[in-house]
Amino acid sequence: MLATPAPVSLASALLPAQGWKSSRSLLWRGKRRTCSRKGNSSLIIAKFELKPPPYPLSALEPHMSRETLEYHWGKHHRGYVDNLNRQIVGTELDGMTLEDIITITYNKGDLLPAFNNAAQVWNHTSFWESMKPGGGGEPSGDLLELIKRDFGSFERFVEEFKLAASTQFGSGWAWLAYKANRLDVGNAVNPRPSEEDKKLVVVKSPNAINPLLWDCYPLLTIDVWEHAYYLDFQNHRPDYISIFMEKLVSWEAVSSRLEMAKAQVANREREEERRKRAEEEEQMPYSEAVKMYLESDGDGDDSEAE
């Protein structure tokens, strides 16, 4: 691409190679993008906003202190948002959704500059919304049934999630995700090849990587970067993970994300079926297409006559 004399847009250069798809409108849409104009200047600043957690910063005490939230959300998360805004303003990423920026800048693992900040903005928003005051316990309804189906029991799921979080070397994340396909994604190496569709999986990811890059729907996440827990737990990551699962998880948020994910999957399957039928009709000989149309029209007349 560097050798191409004519200018090539970022989107057109990367999207075909990555098998890029349009973004999915999940329950937690990342940061809203707004535009502002300073005075009479022609400078337009497009930015993502720092979204606060869905509870007061002291609401998770004594399990997660206000000091941790002020430091983690107020400093680290804010830093990712500010840095992302500086990186994308005036570029072709300016105006895209957060999910699209993440997908494009991942660039098959050869990360473009905006990736880490964009992904960390998304990851942290998901993390805050994965918790609530008085959380923990067990989920209910369809979520609990799927957990029992895919992990054997809720207790087995908890063990697997804790293991993923505790064994993620260095900085990163552990996730419960809804895997709607075989992870045949051109943009990333397949981390969990499987012939089973529409199931829950536990995965872990380093640094800013998240399951969106594997065409999964993240439902629950825990941040295992040390700054997420050091003020409250020092270097005792297992204790932090246990408290997260037992006292903080918002299963209502996870259930809502699951329902949104299933709806998105159903819409995508319908769209793929329509596209498949359209492609088949385009390849069909004209005479056969006319015959199919007449037969279909005749069926409609019969039904009306009845």
Short mmCIF file of C-alpha atoms in Angstrom, two decimals:
data_model
loop_
_atom_site.label_atom_id
_atom_site.label_comp_id
_atom_site.label_asym_id
_atom_site.label_seq_id
_atom_site.Cartn_x
_atom_site.Cartn_y
_atom_site.Cartn_z
CA MET A 1 0.00 0.00 0.00
CA LEU A 2 2.88 2.36 0.68
CA ALA A 3 4.01 2.01 -2.89
CA THR A 4 0.69 3.19 -4.31
CA PRO A 5 1.17 6.67 -5.77
CA ALA A 6 -2.47 7.74 -5.52
CA PRO A 7 -3.90 8.42 -2.04
CA VAL A 8 -5.83 5.48 -0.64
CA SER A 9 -8.43 5.91 2.09
CA LEU A 10 -7.93 4.04 5.34
CA ALA A 11 -11.30 2.32 5.04
CA SER A 12 -10.85 1.19 1.44
CA ALA A 13 -7.31 0.03 2.13
CA LEU A 14 -8.19 -2.11 5.14
CA LEU A 15 -11.77 -3.24 4.96
CA PRO A 16 -11.59 -5.79 2.13
CA ALA A 17 -8.54 -7.51 3.61
CA GLN A 18 -10.14 -7.82 7.01
CA GLY A 19 -13.52 -9.11 5.97
CA TRP A 20 -14.88 -6.13 7.88
CA LYS A 21 -18.53 -6.00 8.86
CA SER A 22 -20.61 -3.02 9.89
CA SER A 23 -20.78 -2.42 13.62
CA ARG A 24 -23.32 -4.08 15.88
CA SER A 25 -25.59 -1.92 17.98
CA LEU A 26 -25.20 -3.59 21.34
CA LEU A 27 -26.78 -2.44 24.57
CA TRP A 28 -23.69 -0.56 25.68
CA ARG A 29 -22.81 1.51 22.58
CA GLY A 30 -19.50 2.88 23.82
CA LYS A 31 -19.17 6.65 23.82
CA ARG A 32 -21.49 9.03 22.06
CA ARG A 33 -19.76 11.16 19.47
CA THR A 34 -20.48 14.88 19.47
CA CYS A 35 -19.18 17.83 17.52
CA SER A 36 -18.44 21.27 18.92
CA ARG A 37 -17.21 24.51 17.41
CA LYS A 38 -15.02 26.89 19.36
CA GLY A 39 -16.21 30.48 19.01
CA ASN A 40 -16.13 31.72 15.42
CA SER A 41 -13.27 29.45 14.54
CA SER A 42 -13.62 26.97 11.70
CA LEU A 43 -12.04 24.27 13.88
CA ILE A 44 -14.49 21.46 14.51
CA ILE A 45 -13.62 19.03 17.30
CA ALA A 46 -15.30 15.63 17.09
CA LYS A 47 -15.00 13.57 20.22
CA PHE A 48 -16.11 10.61 22.29
CA GLU A 49 -17.34 11.50 25.75
CA LEU A 50 -16.29 9.97 29.04
CA LYS A 51 -19.37 8.11 30.24
CA PRO A 52 -19.64 7.73 34.05
CA PRO A 53 -20.39 4.39 35.71
CA PRO A 54 -24.13 3.73 36.19
CA TYR A 55 -23.82 4.32 39.95
CA PRO A 56 -22.09 6.80 42.32
CA LEU A 57 -18.35 6.27 42.65
CA SER A 58 -18.77 5.19 46.29
CA ALA A 59 -21.65 2.79 45.58
CA LEU A 60 -19.50 -0.35 45.30
CA GLU A 61 -17.89 0.05 48.72
CA PRO A 62 -16.64 -1.79 50.69
CA HIS A 63 -15.81 -4.17 47.83
CA MET A 64 -14.42 -1.54 45.46
CA SER A 65 -13.48 1.79 46.99
CA ARG A 66 -14.34 5.26 45.80
CA GLU A 67 -10.60 5.89 45.62
CA THR A 68 -10.23 3.04 43.12
CA LEU A 69 -13.09 4.37 40.97
CA GLU A 70 -11.69 7.91 41.07
CA TYR A 71 -8.29 6.64 40.01
CA HIS A 72 -9.37 3.94 37.54
CA TRP A 73 -12.33 5.67 35.91
CA GLY A 74 -11.35 9.28 36.56
CA LYS A 75 -7.74 8.96 35.46
CA HIS A 76 -7.17 5.84 33.32
CA HIS A 77 -10.49 5.70 31.49
CA ARG A 78 -10.47 9.47 30.97
CA GLY A 79 -6.95 9.24 29.58
CA TYR A 80 -8.02 6.66 26.99
CA VAL A 81 -10.92 8.87 25.88
CA ASP A 82 -8.78 12.01 25.63
CA ASN A 83 -5.99 10.23 23.75
CA LEU A 84 -8.45 8.64 21.32
CA ASN A 85 -9.99 12.01 20.53
CA ARG A 86 -6.58 13.48 19.77
CA GLN A 87 -5.67 10.53 17.55
CA ILE A 88 -8.79 10.47 15.37
CA VAL A 89 -9.66 14.14 14.90
CA GLY A 90 -9.24 15.08 11.24
CA THR A 91 -8.64 11.47 10.15
CA GLU A 92 -10.94 9.07 8.34
CA LEU A 93 -11.68 7.43 11.69
CA ASP A 94 -13.38 10.64 12.80
CA GLY A 95 -17.11 10.02 12.67
CA MET A 96 -16.98 6.22 12.86
CA THR A 97 -18.51 4.26 15.71
CA LEU A 98 -16.24 3.03 18.45
CA GLU A 99 -16.75 -0.59 17.36
CA ASP A 100 -15.77 0.23 13.78
CA ILE A 101 -12.62 2.04 14.92
CA ILE A 102 -11.64 -0.99 17.00
CA THR A 103 -12.20 -3.39 14.11
CA ILE A 104 -10.33 -1.34 11.53
CA THR A 105 -7.36 -0.34 13.67
CA TYR A 106 -6.76 -3.89 14.90
CA ASN A 107 -5.40 -4.49 11.40
CA LYS A 108 -4.84 -8.25 11.77
CA GLY A 109 -2.72 -7.71 14.85
CA ASP A 110 -0.49 -5.08 13.24
CA LEU A 111 -2.10 -2.44 15.42
CA LEU A 112 -2.73 1.05 14.12
CA PRO A 113 -2.15 3.93 16.57
CA ALA A 114 -5.76 4.44 17.70
CA PHE A 115 -6.48 0.79 18.53
CA ASN A 116 -5.37 0.59 22.15
CA ASN A 117 -7.20 3.73 23.24
CA ALA A 118 -10.39 2.88 21.32
CA ALA A 119 -10.52 -0.68 22.66
CA GLN A 120 -9.77 0.42 26.21
CA VAL A 121 -12.59 2.98 26.09
CA TRP A 122 -14.99 0.21 25.01
CA ASN A 123 -13.62 -2.35 27.48
CA HIS A 124 -13.83 -0.04 30.47
CA THR A 125 -17.40 1.02 29.70
CA SER A 126 -18.35 -2.65 29.55
CA PHE A 127 -16.52 -3.29 32.84
CA TRP A 128 -18.33 -0.53 34.78
CA GLU A 129 -21.67 -1.73 33.45
CA SER A 130 -20.86 -5.32 34.42
CA MET A 131 -21.13 -4.33 38.10
CA LYS A 132 -23.76 -2.92 40.42
CA PRO A 133 -24.16 -2.23 44.15
CA GLY A 134 -25.37 -5.38 45.88
CA GLY A 135 -24.41 -7.55 42.92
CA GLY A 136 -23.22 -11.13 42.77
CA GLY A 137 -25.26 -14.21 43.48
CA GLU A 138 -26.65 -16.27 40.61
CA PRO A 139 -28.34 -15.21 37.38
CA SER A 140 -31.80 -16.42 36.43
CA GLY A 141 -33.90 -17.19 33.40
CA ASP A 142 -32.43 -17.95 29.99
CA LEU A 143 -28.94 -16.84 31.02
CA LEU A 144 -28.77 -19.39 33.84
CA GLU A 145 -30.13 -22.12 31.58
CA LEU A 146 -27.47 -21.42 28.92
CA ILE A 147 -24.74 -21.35 31.55
CA LYS A 148 -25.82 -24.75 32.85
CA ARG A 149 -26.08 -26.12 29.31
CA ASP A 150 -22.67 -24.88 28.15
CA PHE A 151 -20.62 -25.27 31.34
CA GLY A 152 -22.44 -28.07 33.17
CA SER A 153 -23.37 -25.93 36.17
CA PHE A 154 -23.17 -22.36 37.41
CA GLU A 155 -20.41 -23.37 39.82
CA ARG A 156 -18.36 -24.82 36.96
CA PHE A 157 -18.77 -21.60 34.99
CA VAL A 158 -17.57 -19.55 37.97
CA GLU A 159 -14.50 -21.79 38.28
CA GLU A 160 -13.70 -21.42 34.59
CA PHE A 161 -14.17 -17.64 34.66
CA LYS A 162 -11.98 -17.26 37.74
CA LEU A 163 -9.31 -19.46 36.15
CA ALA A 164 -9.27 -17.35 32.99
CA ALA A 165 -9.01 -14.13 35.00
CA SER A 166 -6.31 -15.40 37.34
CA THR A 167 -4.15 -16.96 34.63
CA GLN A 168 -4.21 -14.03 32.20
CA PHE A 169 -0.50 -13.23 32.27
CA GLY A 170 0.22 -9.57 32.87
CA SER A 171 -2.44 -7.08 31.88
CA GLY A 172 -5.71 -8.00 30.22
CA TRP A 173 -9.30 -9.11 30.60
CA ALA A 174 -11.49 -12.17 31.14
CA TRP A 175 -14.84 -12.43 29.40
CA LEU A 176 -18.09 -14.34 29.20
CA ALA A 177 -19.13 -14.06 25.56
CA TYR A 178 -21.87 -15.32 23.25
CA LYS A 179 -20.27 -17.10 20.29
CA ALA A 180 -22.76 -17.02 17.48
CA ASN A 181 -20.65 -18.63 14.77
CA ARG A 182 -17.53 -20.67 14.10
CA LEU A 183 -15.26 -17.65 14.54
CA ASP A 184 -14.26 -17.66 10.88
CA VAL A 185 -13.07 -14.07 11.01
CA GLY A 186 -10.63 -12.73 8.46
CA ASN A 187 -9.42 -10.04 10.84
CA ALA A 188 -8.00 -12.31 13.55
CA VAL A 189 -6.54 -15.69 14.31
CA ASN A 190 -9.29 -18.04 15.45
CA PRO A 191 -8.70 -18.52 19.19
CA ARG A 192 -11.45 -21.08 19.81
CA PRO A 193 -12.19 -23.17 16.70
CA SER A 194 -15.43 -25.05 17.11
CA GLU A 195 -18.30 -26.44 15.09
CA GLU A 196 -20.75 -25.45 17.80
CA ASP A 197 -22.72 -22.26 17.29
CA LYS A 198 -24.76 -20.07 19.61
CA LYS A 199 -23.09 -20.97 22.87
CA LEU A 200 -21.49 -19.22 25.80
CA VAL A 201 -17.70 -19.26 26.09
CA VAL A 202 -15.16 -17.96 28.59
CA VAL A 203 -12.13 -16.32 26.99
CA LYS A 204 -9.27 -14.15 28.16
CA SER A 205 -7.44 -11.47 26.23
CA PRO A 206 -4.20 -9.53 26.66
CA ASN A 207 -3.87 -5.76 26.89
CA ALA A 208 -6.77 -4.07 25.04
CA ILE A 209 -7.92 -7.04 22.93
CA ASN A 210 -11.59 -7.95 23.29
CA PRO A 211 -13.95 -10.61 21.84
CA LEU A 212 -15.45 -8.20 19.31
CA LEU A 213 -12.39 -9.01 17.20
CA TRP A 214 -13.41 -12.69 17.18
CA ASP A 215 -16.97 -11.86 16.14
CA CYS A 216 -18.27 -12.70 19.60
CA TYR A 217 -20.72 -10.73 21.72
CA PRO A 218 -19.15 -9.80 25.08
CA LEU A 219 -21.59 -10.24 27.97
CA LEU A 220 -19.44 -9.89 31.10
CA THR A 221 -15.90 -8.74 31.70
CA ILE A 222 -13.42 -8.22 34.52
CA ASP A 223 -10.39 -5.96 34.22
CA VAL A 224 -7.26 -7.70 35.51
CA TRP A 225 -4.86 -4.87 34.87
CA GLU A 226 -3.22 -4.28 38.24
CA HIS A 227 -4.49 -0.70 38.53
CA ALA A 228 -8.04 -2.14 38.61
CA TYR A 229 -7.54 -3.67 42.05
CA TYR A 230 -4.20 -2.72 43.62
CA LEU A 231 -5.52 0.03 45.91
CA ASP A 232 -8.07 -2.37 47.44
CA PHE A 233 -6.35 -5.75 47.15
CA GLN A 234 -2.66 -4.98 46.57
CA ASN A 235 -1.27 -7.87 44.52
CA HIS A 236 -3.94 -10.38 45.58
CA ARG A 237 -5.67 -10.80 42.22
CA PRO A 238 -7.55 -14.01 43.19
CA ASP A 239 -9.24 -12.19 46.10
CA TYR A 240 -10.31 -9.38 43.77
CA ILE A 241 -11.74 -11.87 41.27
CA SER A 242 -13.70 -13.70 43.98
CA ILE A 243 -15.20 -10.47 45.32
CA PHE A 244 -16.12 -9.41 41.79
CA MET A 245 -18.03 -12.64 41.17
CA GLU A 246 -19.62 -12.89 44.63
CA LYS A 247 -20.48 -9.25 45.38
CA LEU A 248 -20.33 -7.06 42.27
CA VAL A 249 -21.54 -8.75 39.07
CA SER A 250 -24.74 -7.31 37.62
CA TRP A 251 -26.48 -10.37 36.20
CA GLU A 252 -29.31 -8.13 35.02
CA ALA A 253 -26.88 -6.31 32.73
CA VAL A 254 -25.44 -9.60 31.50
CA SER A 255 -28.92 -10.96 30.76
CA SER A 256 -29.85 -7.81 28.86
CA ARG A 257 -26.69 -8.09 26.77
CA LEU A 258 -27.49 -11.72 26.02
CA GLU A 259 -30.97 -10.83 24.75
CA MET A 260 -29.52 -8.05 22.60
CA ALA A 261 -26.88 -10.42 21.24
CA LYS A 262 -29.45 -13.05 20.31
CA ALA A 263 -31.57 -10.43 18.57
CA GLN A 264 -28.54 -9.20 16.62
CA VAL A 265 -27.69 -12.76 15.61
CA ALA A 266 -31.25 -13.42 14.44
CA ASN A 267 -31.24 -10.22 12.38
CA ARG A 268 -27.90 -11.12 10.84
CA GLU A 269 -29.10 -14.61 9.95
CA ARG A 270 -32.20 -13.19 8.26
CA GLU A 271 -30.08 -10.73 6.31
CA GLU A 272 -27.67 -13.47 5.24
CA GLU A 273 -30.61 -15.62 4.09
CA ARG A 274 -32.07 -12.75 2.07
CA ARG A 275 -28.68 -12.09 0.49
CA LYS A 276 -28.26 -15.77 -0.34
CA ARG A 277 -31.67 -15.91 -2.02
CA ALA A 278 -30.91 -12.75 -3.99
CA GLU A 279 -27.61 -14.21 -5.24
CA GLU A 280 -29.35 -17.45 -6.26
CA GLU A 281 -32.01 -15.51 -8.16
CA GLU A 282 -29.36 -13.49 -9.99
CA GLN A 283 -27.73 -16.71 -11.20
CA MET A 284 -31.04 -18.31 -12.19
CA PRO A 285 -31.93 -18.45 -15.92
CA TYR A 286 -34.57 -15.90 -16.91
CA SER A 287 -37.17 -18.48 -17.92
CA GLU A 288 -36.85 -20.31 -14.60
CA ALA A 289 -37.11 -17.07 -12.67
CA VAL A 290 -40.32 -16.15 -14.53
CA LYS A 291 -41.74 -19.61 -13.83
CA MET A 292 -40.91 -19.28 -10.12
CA TYR A 293 -42.54 -15.86 -10.03
CA LEU A 294 -45.70 -17.11 -11.73
CA GLU A 295 -45.91 -20.08 -9.40
CA SER A 296 -45.46 -17.82 -6.40
CA ASP A 297 -48.11 -15.42 -7.73
CA GLY A 298 -50.48 -18.31 -8.36
CA ASP A 299 -50.04 -19.55 -4.80
CA GLY A 300 -51.03 -16.13 -3.57
CA ASP A 301 -54.19 -16.13 -5.71
CA ASP A 302 -55.19 -19.57 -4.42
CA SER A 303 -54.82 -18.49 -0.85
CA GLU A 304 -56.96 -15.45 -1.46
CA ALA A 305 -59.64 -17.60 -3.18
CA GLU A 306 -59.81 -19.89 -0.20
#
